[in-house]
Amino acid sequence: MRPMGHALIFDSGVGGLSVAAEIRAHLPHLQMTYAADDIFRPYGEKSEAQLKARLPGLLWQLTETAQPDIVVIACNTASTTALTEIRAALDVPVIGVVPAIKPAAALSRTKTIAVLGTPGTVQRRYVDDLINDFADGCRVILQGSVNLVDIAEKKLSGETVDIGWIKTELAPMFSGRHGADIDAVVLACTHFPLLKDELKASVTQSVQWIDSGEAIAKRTEDVMRGLVLKPARKGPDVALLVGPDTTPARIRTFKDFGFERVVALM
């Protein structure tokens, strides 16, 4: 069957693969190009000015190369920092990732939720606005971690993940004054759903781990319905890695997620 549209999925690394998997489940005939900005990772340590200076131009170049019908920014930090600027630079629809604060607040029985993301996400005013709009009746604990991004990258490069690393990153969140009351955690970084099994194994209390992958997939499907699609491009789904991070194990990871060809953009 001919591909029904073409999407460019963008992230700082492998985190967007968690979103790409959800999009594949909803749109199995959608052709996808994946772009990972490896050379500039981690975004969570970059300033807002740095990201706004880099991302619109980079996304314009990638869009000119891939010629997609739609762009999905599968990165919470990029979405909460530079989505307006990226949209202004591109001529195709752009979908961003919104931390799943609204569903977490609705699901929580204790009305104590946590937002686990990179420092570059949890410190943004955008997240404060989401909390004010959708979690007004909840106690919200913010936890930033860059190390969890690195751990997810290591896992998908074939390295063994030590559960002790995960526990160390989560300890400030669950050992704080209201940590025992947390019953829902927003995974506000697309890398973190890739560690969901390890996250679950790292805590003893009952917690719902909530990410935005399925919601982004449904939004992509809705937007695609209203587009006049470009002619189908022949060939396999491709992953474009901005930088030299193309180890055999990492290439296998992208192939496992359906990206048969991996290209390093130096």
PDB file of C-alpha atoms in Angstrom, residues 2 7 34 41-42 47 49 55 109 119 130 132-135 148 179 198 204 208 228 235 238 252 257:
ATOM      1  CA  ARG A   2       1.298   3.498  -0.852  1.00  0.00           C
ATOM      2  CA  ALA A   7       5.934  13.096   8.725  1.00  0.00           C
ATOM      3  CA  TYR A  34      13.272  10.838  12.046  1.00  0.00           C
ATOM      4  CA  ARG A  41      22.051  17.123  23.205  1.00  0.00           C
ATOM      5  CA  PRO A  42      21.067  17.421  26.029  1.00  0.00           C
ATOM      6  CA  SER A  47      19.320  28.092  27.605  1.00  0.00           C
ATOM      7  CA  ALA A  49      18.160  31.728  23.900  1.00  0.00           C
ATOM      8  CA  LEU A  55      15.972  25.163  16.291  1.00  0.00           C
ATOM      9  CA  ARG A 109      -6.898  10.520  43.800  1.00  0.00           C
ATOM     10  CA  PRO A 119      15.380  21.118  33.878  1.00  0.00           C
ATOM     11  CA  LEU A 130      -0.448  24.300  32.308  1.00  0.00           C
ATOM     12  CA  ASN A 132      -2.478  26.896  36.664  1.00  0.00           C
ATOM     13  CA  ASP A 133      -4.967  25.967  33.939  1.00  0.00           C
ATOM     14  CA  PHE A 134      -5.406  22.238  34.561  1.00  0.00           C
ATOM     15  CA  ALA A 135      -4.050  21.317  38.007  1.00  0.00           C
ATOM     16  CA  LEU A 148      17.592  10.147  32.884  1.00  0.00           C
ATOM     17  CA  GLY A 179       6.580  12.385  48.062  1.00  0.00           C
ATOM     18  CA  GLU A 198      12.763   0.692  34.981  1.00  0.00           C
ATOM     19  CA  THR A 204       7.325   0.760  45.816  1.00  0.00           C
ATOM     20  CA  GLN A 208       0.552   6.016  37.309  1.00  0.00           C
ATOM     21  CA  VAL A 228      -3.522  17.910   0.703  1.00  0.00           C
ATOM     22  CA  GLY A 235      11.961   4.199  -0.200  1.00  0.00           C
ATOM     23  CA  VAL A 238      14.976   7.103   7.317  1.00  0.00           C
ATOM     24  CA  ARG A 252      19.888  -1.440  15.320  1.00  0.00           C
ATOM     25  CA  PHE A 257      11.566   1.116  15.528  1.00  0.00           C
TER      26      PHE A 257
END
